[in-house]
Amino acid sequence: MADEPLILGIETSCDETGVGIVRGHTLLADALASSVEEHARFGGVVPEVASRAHLEAIVPTMDRALTEAGVTLADIDAIAVTSGPGLAGALLVGVAAAKGYAVAAEKPIYGVNHLAAHVAVDTLEHGPLPEPAIALLVSGGHSSLLLVDDLARGVTPLGATIDDAAGEAFDKVARLLGLPFPGGPPIDREARAGDAASIAFPRGLTAAKDLAAHRYDFSFSGLKTAVARWVEARQRAGEPVPVADVAASFQEAVCDVLTSKALAACRAQGIETLVIGGGVAANSRLRAMAEQRAEKYGIQVRVPRPKLCTDNGAMVAALGSHLVAAGVAPSRLDLPADSALPLTTVSV
């Protein structure tokens, strides 16, 4: 609707410089500049490299987004920016830029939670989010289960990773297999030619005693170690490593744990909607397994298209739009960049 506020979102929490523009639940622009290739030779994200890349990219990315949406900064009704969590230096670039644009254009500013934005972005794909809902957030730094009663006011954490997050495990296993960084897409591709049942890798925190203490928590460190030991044993024996089978078996273990715990939370809470977000949500096996298993219980699975799963400005704009529509007050102009912003804080 033309009378809905026009919201601009800025995302710089890690290695993607994103600027998105939305009106209500309609995405008008999603401009992105990635520094992932600059980090690939290090096998992971280097914070200082990411910060410098954001500095170089933020103005051109902003210009592209405004051009794509066919609007000017003066047309924008509010600016949302990722305030945390993320890399401190990277966050500072986005927050400082948002403050500058907000002051120059005399617009209100909303500092938002990066993880809550991964939930909000689904509204651009599937419309308003039924509340309550369960959200499974899976990315390089986070594997979390959330109860979303009212996204504008706060969320309730049900479980989180206690060591390696799912995305970290994908990156580390990809390195073991000689696959490029980031590890998620190449493992997904290799797994399509592999046998997911060929290797019995462990499912962390799924034994009865673990479920008693960590019902909705995740652990992928042991799985990563199991893959490393399996690969090393083959190499010591002078045998070839079946990369596709290892990738498929590893991926199956990760997706099995994520989907089983997420659906268990839905059933225990009596909730019929599961939202999956974050970079790992782009994984084809995770999407397929979640939908197959959820159908048995009458649970609807909502997953944005892959481009909206990874970090982007559209998700920040979507959350900003949700906050404005809910009547949440804007942030103060001295809002911080908080690398450890808790999940329970949706807006700063």
Short mmCIF file of C-alpha atoms in Angstrom, two decimals:
data_model
loop_
_atom_site.label_atom_id
_atom_site.label_comp_id
_atom_site.label_asym_id
_atom_site.label_seq_id
_atom_site.Cartn_x
_atom_site.Cartn_y
_atom_site.Cartn_z
CA MET A 1 0.00 0.00 0.00
CA ALA A 2 1.32 3.45 -0.93
CA ASP A 3 0.33 4.88 2.46
CA GLU A 4 2.53 2.39 4.35
CA PRO A 5 5.85 3.75 5.66
CA LEU A 6 8.92 3.44 3.46
CA ILE A 7 11.71 1.87 5.52
CA LEU A 8 15.40 1.63 4.69
CA GLY A 9 17.55 -1.04 6.36
CA ILE A 10 21.35 -1.19 6.73
CA GLU A 11 23.21 -4.42 7.54
CA THR A 12 26.95 -4.66 8.27
CA SER A 13 27.24 -7.26 11.04
CA CYS A 14 29.75 -9.53 9.29
CA ASP A 15 31.01 -9.74 5.70
CA GLU A 16 27.98 -8.49 3.75
CA THR A 17 27.19 -4.80 3.23
CA GLY A 18 23.44 -4.70 2.67
CA VAL A 19 20.93 -1.91 2.10
CA GLY A 20 17.27 -2.82 1.66
CA ILE A 21 14.14 -0.76 1.16
CA VAL A 22 10.64 -2.03 1.92
CA ARG A 23 7.13 -0.66 2.03
CA GLY A 24 5.05 -2.74 4.40
CA HIS A 25 5.77 -6.34 3.37
CA THR A 26 6.84 -5.38 -0.16
CA LEU A 27 10.53 -5.47 -1.02
CA LEU A 28 11.53 -2.59 -3.29
CA ALA A 29 15.34 -2.90 -3.23
CA ASP A 30 17.95 -5.29 -1.89
CA ALA A 31 21.45 -4.07 -2.72
CA LEU A 32 24.38 -6.14 -1.49
CA ALA A 33 28.17 -5.97 -1.56
CA SER A 34 30.05 -9.01 -0.27
CA SER A 35 33.64 -9.24 0.94
CA VAL A 36 33.53 -13.05 1.17
CA GLU A 37 36.19 -13.50 -1.53
CA GLU A 38 38.60 -11.34 0.47
CA HIS A 39 38.18 -13.69 3.45
CA ALA A 40 38.32 -16.96 1.51
CA ARG A 41 42.12 -17.19 1.49
CA PHE A 42 42.09 -17.02 5.29
CA GLY A 43 39.46 -19.76 5.61
CA GLY A 44 37.18 -17.50 7.65
CA VAL A 45 36.07 -13.93 8.21
CA VAL A 46 38.80 -11.49 9.29
CA PRO A 47 37.14 -8.67 11.31
CA GLU A 48 39.48 -5.87 10.19
CA VAL A 49 39.14 -6.86 6.53
CA ALA A 50 35.36 -6.91 6.91
CA SER A 51 35.27 -3.46 8.53
CA ARG A 52 37.38 -1.88 5.79
CA ALA A 53 35.24 -3.51 3.11
CA HIS A 54 32.09 -2.05 4.70
CA LEU A 55 33.67 1.42 4.71
CA GLU A 56 34.34 1.15 1.00
CA ALA A 57 30.97 -0.34 0.11
CA ILE A 58 28.40 1.45 2.25
CA VAL A 59 27.89 4.59 0.13
CA PRO A 60 27.81 2.84 -3.29
CA THR A 61 25.46 0.19 -1.89
CA MET A 62 23.16 2.87 -0.48
CA ASP A 63 23.10 4.63 -3.85
CA ARG A 64 22.28 1.38 -5.67
CA ALA A 65 19.41 0.62 -3.30
CA LEU A 66 17.83 4.06 -3.66
CA THR A 67 18.16 3.85 -7.46
CA GLU A 68 16.71 0.34 -7.56
CA ALA A 69 13.71 1.41 -5.47
CA GLY A 70 13.26 4.61 -7.47
CA VAL A 71 13.24 6.80 -4.36
CA THR A 72 15.44 9.39 -2.69
CA LEU A 73 16.64 9.56 0.89
CA ALA A 74 14.07 12.31 1.47
CA ASP A 75 11.29 9.83 0.59
CA ILE A 76 12.33 7.41 3.35
CA ASP A 77 10.19 7.47 6.50
CA ALA A 78 12.62 5.71 8.86
CA ILE A 79 16.05 4.08 8.86
CA ALA A 80 16.72 0.72 10.55
CA VAL A 81 20.23 -0.57 11.18
CA THR A 82 21.72 -3.72 12.67
CA SER A 83 22.95 -2.69 16.11
CA GLY A 84 24.10 -6.21 17.05
CA PRO A 85 25.11 -8.91 17.51
CA GLY A 86 28.07 -9.19 15.14
CA LEU A 87 31.65 -8.05 14.67
CA ALA A 88 32.19 -4.85 16.64
CA GLY A 89 34.10 -2.96 13.95
CA ALA A 90 31.73 -4.04 11.21
CA LEU A 91 28.67 -3.02 13.22
CA LEU A 92 30.20 0.40 13.91
CA VAL A 93 30.38 1.16 10.20
CA GLY A 94 26.68 0.49 9.67
CA VAL A 95 25.53 2.24 12.83
CA ALA A 96 27.65 5.31 12.10
CA ALA A 97 26.39 5.44 8.52
CA ALA A 98 22.77 5.10 9.64
CA LYS A 99 23.20 7.92 12.15
CA GLY A 100 24.72 10.14 9.47
CA TYR A 101 21.92 9.49 7.00
CA ALA A 102 19.28 9.90 9.73
CA VAL A 103 20.66 13.29 10.80
CA ALA A 104 21.13 14.50 7.23
CA ALA A 105 17.60 13.54 6.20
CA GLU A 106 15.98 14.24 9.60
CA LYS A 107 14.58 10.71 9.83
CA PRO A 108 13.96 8.50 12.89
CA ILE A 109 16.42 5.64 13.43
CA TYR A 110 15.81 2.12 14.75
CA GLY A 111 18.70 0.01 16.04
CA VAL A 112 17.62 -3.62 15.61
CA ASN A 113 18.74 -7.13 16.46
CA HIS A 114 20.36 -8.98 13.57
CA LEU A 115 18.85 -12.33 14.62
CA ALA A 116 15.32 -10.98 14.98
CA ALA A 117 15.73 -9.52 11.49
CA HIS A 118 16.33 -13.05 10.15
CA VAL A 119 12.83 -13.87 11.45
CA ALA A 120 11.22 -10.69 10.13
CA VAL A 121 12.54 -11.14 6.59
CA ASP A 122 10.13 -14.03 6.06
CA THR A 123 7.28 -11.52 5.98
CA LEU A 124 8.64 -10.25 2.66
CA GLU A 125 8.14 -13.74 1.23
CA HIS A 126 5.04 -15.03 2.96
CA GLY A 127 3.27 -12.02 4.49
CA PRO A 128 2.49 -11.33 8.16
CA LEU A 129 3.98 -13.81 10.61
CA PRO A 130 1.48 -15.83 12.66
CA GLU A 131 2.15 -15.26 16.35
CA PRO A 132 3.06 -17.22 18.31
CA ALA A 133 5.56 -19.05 16.10
CA ILE A 134 8.75 -21.03 16.62
CA ALA A 135 11.85 -19.69 14.87
CA LEU A 136 14.92 -21.78 14.08
CA LEU A 137 17.87 -19.50 13.36
CA VAL A 138 20.90 -21.21 11.86
CA SER A 139 23.96 -19.30 10.69
CA GLY A 140 27.72 -19.16 11.01
CA GLY A 141 27.63 -17.92 14.57
CA HIS A 142 24.22 -18.93 15.86
CA SER A 143 22.01 -21.98 16.11
CA SER A 144 19.00 -20.92 18.15
CA LEU A 145 15.40 -21.88 18.81
CA LEU A 146 13.07 -19.03 19.70
CA LEU A 147 9.47 -18.65 20.80
CA VAL A 148 8.12 -15.64 18.92
CA ASP A 149 5.09 -14.33 20.80
CA ASP A 150 5.40 -10.72 19.66
CA LEU A 151 8.36 -9.96 17.39
CA ALA A 152 8.08 -6.22 17.95
CA ARG A 153 8.37 -6.54 21.73
CA GLY A 154 10.71 -9.47 22.23
CA VAL A 155 11.33 -13.18 21.79
CA THR A 156 11.90 -16.01 24.25
CA PRO A 157 15.03 -18.16 23.71
CA LEU A 158 14.29 -21.88 24.03
CA GLY A 159 17.69 -23.24 23.05
CA ALA A 160 21.04 -22.28 21.54
CA THR A 161 24.35 -23.74 20.47
CA ILE A 162 26.72 -24.59 23.30
CA ASP A 163 29.81 -24.82 21.06
CA ASP A 164 30.11 -24.75 17.26
CA ALA A 165 27.07 -23.38 15.46
CA ALA A 166 25.81 -25.22 12.39
CA GLY A 167 27.38 -22.75 9.97
CA GLU A 168 30.76 -23.02 11.70
CA ALA A 169 30.59 -26.79 11.39
CA PHE A 170 29.85 -26.53 7.66
CA ASP A 171 32.88 -24.25 7.18
CA LYS A 172 35.23 -26.51 9.16
CA VAL A 173 34.09 -29.72 7.48
CA ALA A 174 34.39 -28.07 4.06
CA ARG A 175 38.00 -27.21 4.88
CA LEU A 176 38.64 -30.84 5.85
CA LEU A 177 37.27 -31.96 2.49
CA GLY A 178 39.23 -29.40 0.48
CA LEU A 179 36.09 -27.45 -0.42
CA PRO A 180 35.99 -23.63 -0.65
CA PHE A 181 34.86 -21.11 1.96
CA PRO A 182 32.11 -20.52 2.96
CA GLY A 183 31.42 -24.21 3.35
CA GLY A 184 27.62 -24.38 3.19
CA PRO A 185 27.00 -24.13 -0.57
CA PRO A 186 29.83 -26.49 -1.67
CA ILE A 187 28.83 -29.14 0.87
CA ASP A 188 25.22 -28.85 -0.27
CA ARG A 189 26.31 -29.35 -3.89
CA GLU A 190 28.63 -32.29 -3.14
CA ALA A 191 25.99 -33.98 -0.96
CA ARG A 192 23.58 -34.31 -3.88
CA ALA A 193 25.85 -36.93 -5.42
CA GLY A 194 26.55 -38.71 -2.12
CA ASP A 195 24.89 -41.36 0.04
CA ALA A 196 23.61 -39.76 3.24
CA ALA A 197 23.32 -43.16 4.93
CA SER A 198 26.86 -44.30 4.12
CA ILE A 199 28.50 -43.00 7.31
CA ALA A 200 26.86 -42.98 10.74
CA PHE A 201 27.99 -39.64 12.13
CA PRO A 202 26.79 -38.70 15.65
CA ARG A 203 23.77 -36.52 16.47
CA GLY A 204 24.87 -34.18 19.26
CA LEU A 205 22.70 -33.67 22.37
CA THR A 206 20.05 -36.17 21.29
CA ALA A 207 20.68 -38.96 23.83
CA ALA A 208 18.11 -39.23 26.62
CA LYS A 209 20.42 -37.79 29.28
CA ASP A 210 21.37 -34.89 27.00
CA LEU A 211 17.76 -34.12 26.15
CA ALA A 212 16.97 -33.91 29.86
CA ALA A 213 19.50 -31.11 30.33
CA HIS A 214 19.65 -29.62 26.82
CA ARG A 215 16.27 -30.34 25.25
CA TYR A 216 16.46 -27.57 22.67
CA ASP A 217 20.20 -26.83 22.68
CA PHE A 218 22.62 -27.70 19.88
CA SER A 219 26.17 -29.01 19.73
CA PHE A 220 28.07 -29.60 16.50
CA SER A 221 31.63 -29.70 17.82
CA GLY A 222 31.53 -33.47 18.35
CA LEU A 223 30.14 -34.03 14.86
CA LYS A 224 32.91 -31.91 13.35
CA THR A 225 35.51 -33.93 15.28
CA ALA A 226 33.94 -37.22 14.19
CA VAL A 227 34.16 -36.16 10.55
CA ALA A 228 37.80 -35.12 11.01
CA ARG A 229 38.72 -38.48 12.58
CA TRP A 230 36.92 -40.42 9.87
CA VAL A 231 38.69 -38.49 7.11
CA GLU A 232 42.09 -38.79 8.83
CA ALA A 233 41.64 -42.56 9.23
CA ARG A 234 41.01 -42.94 5.49
CA GLN A 235 44.03 -40.81 4.66
CA ARG A 236 46.30 -42.80 7.03
CA ALA A 237 45.15 -46.01 5.38
CA GLY A 238 46.02 -44.55 1.97
CA GLU A 239 42.40 -44.78 0.85
CA PRO A 240 40.57 -42.09 -1.11
CA VAL A 241 38.11 -39.91 0.79
CA PRO A 242 34.62 -40.17 -0.74
CA VAL A 243 33.90 -36.44 -0.52
CA ALA A 244 30.30 -36.65 -1.70
CA ASP A 245 29.42 -39.39 0.82
CA VAL A 246 31.10 -37.56 3.70
CA ALA A 247 29.35 -34.31 2.76
CA ALA A 248 25.97 -36.01 2.49
CA SER A 249 26.35 -37.93 5.75
CA PHE A 250 27.55 -34.85 7.63
CA GLN A 251 24.78 -32.68 6.21
CA GLU A 252 22.18 -35.32 7.10
CA ALA A 253 23.36 -35.36 10.72
CA VAL A 254 23.14 -31.57 11.02
CA CYS A 255 19.71 -31.36 9.40
CA ASP A 256 18.39 -34.29 11.43
CA VAL A 257 19.24 -32.57 14.72
CA LEU A 258 18.02 -29.13 13.66
CA THR A 259 14.66 -30.30 12.35
CA SER A 260 13.94 -32.80 15.12
CA LYS A 261 14.53 -30.25 17.88
CA ALA A 262 12.65 -27.49 16.09
CA LEU A 263 9.60 -29.65 15.49
CA ALA A 264 9.76 -31.00 19.05
CA ALA A 265 9.57 -27.40 20.27
CA CYS A 266 6.56 -26.71 18.02
CA ARG A 267 4.72 -29.75 19.31
CA ALA A 268 5.56 -29.10 22.96
CA GLN A 269 4.37 -25.49 22.68
CA GLY A 270 1.32 -26.36 20.59
CA ILE A 271 2.48 -24.06 17.79
CA GLU A 272 1.70 -24.73 14.14
CA THR A 273 4.20 -22.40 12.42
CA LEU A 274 7.96 -22.93 12.15
CA VAL A 275 10.09 -20.18 10.60
CA ILE A 276 13.64 -21.06 9.55
CA GLY A 277 16.12 -18.25 8.96
CA GLY A 278 19.84 -17.52 8.73
CA GLY A 279 22.43 -18.52 6.15
CA VAL A 280 22.12 -22.28 6.75
CA ALA A 281 18.40 -22.02 5.99
CA ALA A 282 19.46 -21.83 2.33
CA ASN A 283 20.57 -25.47 2.56
CA SER A 284 18.40 -27.59 0.26
CA ARG A 285 18.38 -30.68 2.50
CA LEU A 286 17.38 -28.69 5.59
CA ARG A 287 14.47 -27.14 3.74
CA ALA A 288 13.28 -30.45 2.31
CA MET A 289 13.65 -32.41 5.56
CA ALA A 290 11.84 -29.76 7.61
CA GLU A 291 8.89 -29.72 5.22
CA GLN A 292 8.69 -33.51 5.02
CA ARG A 293 8.75 -34.00 8.77
CA ALA A 294 6.47 -31.05 9.55
CA GLU A 295 3.76 -32.29 7.21
CA LYS A 296 3.24 -35.32 9.44
CA TYR A 297 2.35 -33.06 12.36
CA GLY A 298 0.36 -30.45 10.46
CA ILE A 299 3.01 -27.80 11.05
CA GLN A 300 3.57 -25.10 8.45
CA VAL A 301 7.22 -24.41 7.58
CA ARG A 302 8.11 -20.95 6.34
CA VAL A 303 11.56 -20.44 4.82
CA PRO A 304 12.50 -17.36 2.77
CA ARG A 305 14.11 -17.82 -0.62
CA PRO A 306 17.86 -18.49 -0.31
CA LYS A 307 18.94 -14.94 -1.16
CA LEU A 308 16.96 -13.62 1.81
CA CYS A 309 18.37 -16.25 4.20
CA THR A 310 21.91 -14.89 4.11
CA ASP A 311 22.73 -11.48 5.64
CA ASN A 312 21.09 -8.60 3.74
CA GLY A 313 19.63 -5.16 4.21
CA ALA A 314 16.13 -6.30 3.29
CA MET A 315 15.79 -8.24 6.54
CA VAL A 316 16.75 -5.19 8.59
CA ALA A 317 14.26 -3.05 6.69
CA ALA A 318 11.58 -5.72 7.22
CA LEU A 319 12.10 -5.68 10.98
CA GLY A 320 12.15 -1.88 10.96
CA SER A 321 8.84 -1.89 9.10
CA HIS A 322 7.39 -4.29 11.67
CA LEU A 323 8.52 -2.06 14.54
CA VAL A 324 7.08 1.08 12.95
CA ALA A 325 3.76 -0.65 12.26
CA ALA A 326 3.63 -1.83 15.89
CA GLY A 327 4.15 1.70 17.18
CA VAL A 328 7.55 1.02 18.76
CA ALA A 329 9.41 4.22 19.62
CA PRO A 330 12.56 5.01 17.59
CA SER A 331 16.02 4.57 19.07
CA ARG A 332 18.05 7.43 20.49
CA LEU A 333 20.63 8.90 18.17
CA ASP A 334 23.39 7.71 20.51
CA LEU A 335 22.38 4.05 20.07
CA PRO A 336 25.35 1.70 20.42
CA ALA A 337 26.88 -0.98 18.26
CA ASP A 338 26.63 -3.97 20.60
CA SER A 339 28.52 -7.06 19.43
CA ALA A 340 26.88 -9.13 22.18
CA LEU A 341 23.32 -7.80 21.87
CA PRO A 342 21.09 -10.45 23.48
CA LEU A 343 18.35 -12.21 21.56
CA THR A 344 15.76 -10.87 23.98
CA THR A 345 16.43 -7.30 22.80
CA VAL A 346 14.71 -6.79 19.45
CA SER A 347 15.26 -3.03 19.23
CA VAL A 348 17.74 -0.81 21.07
#
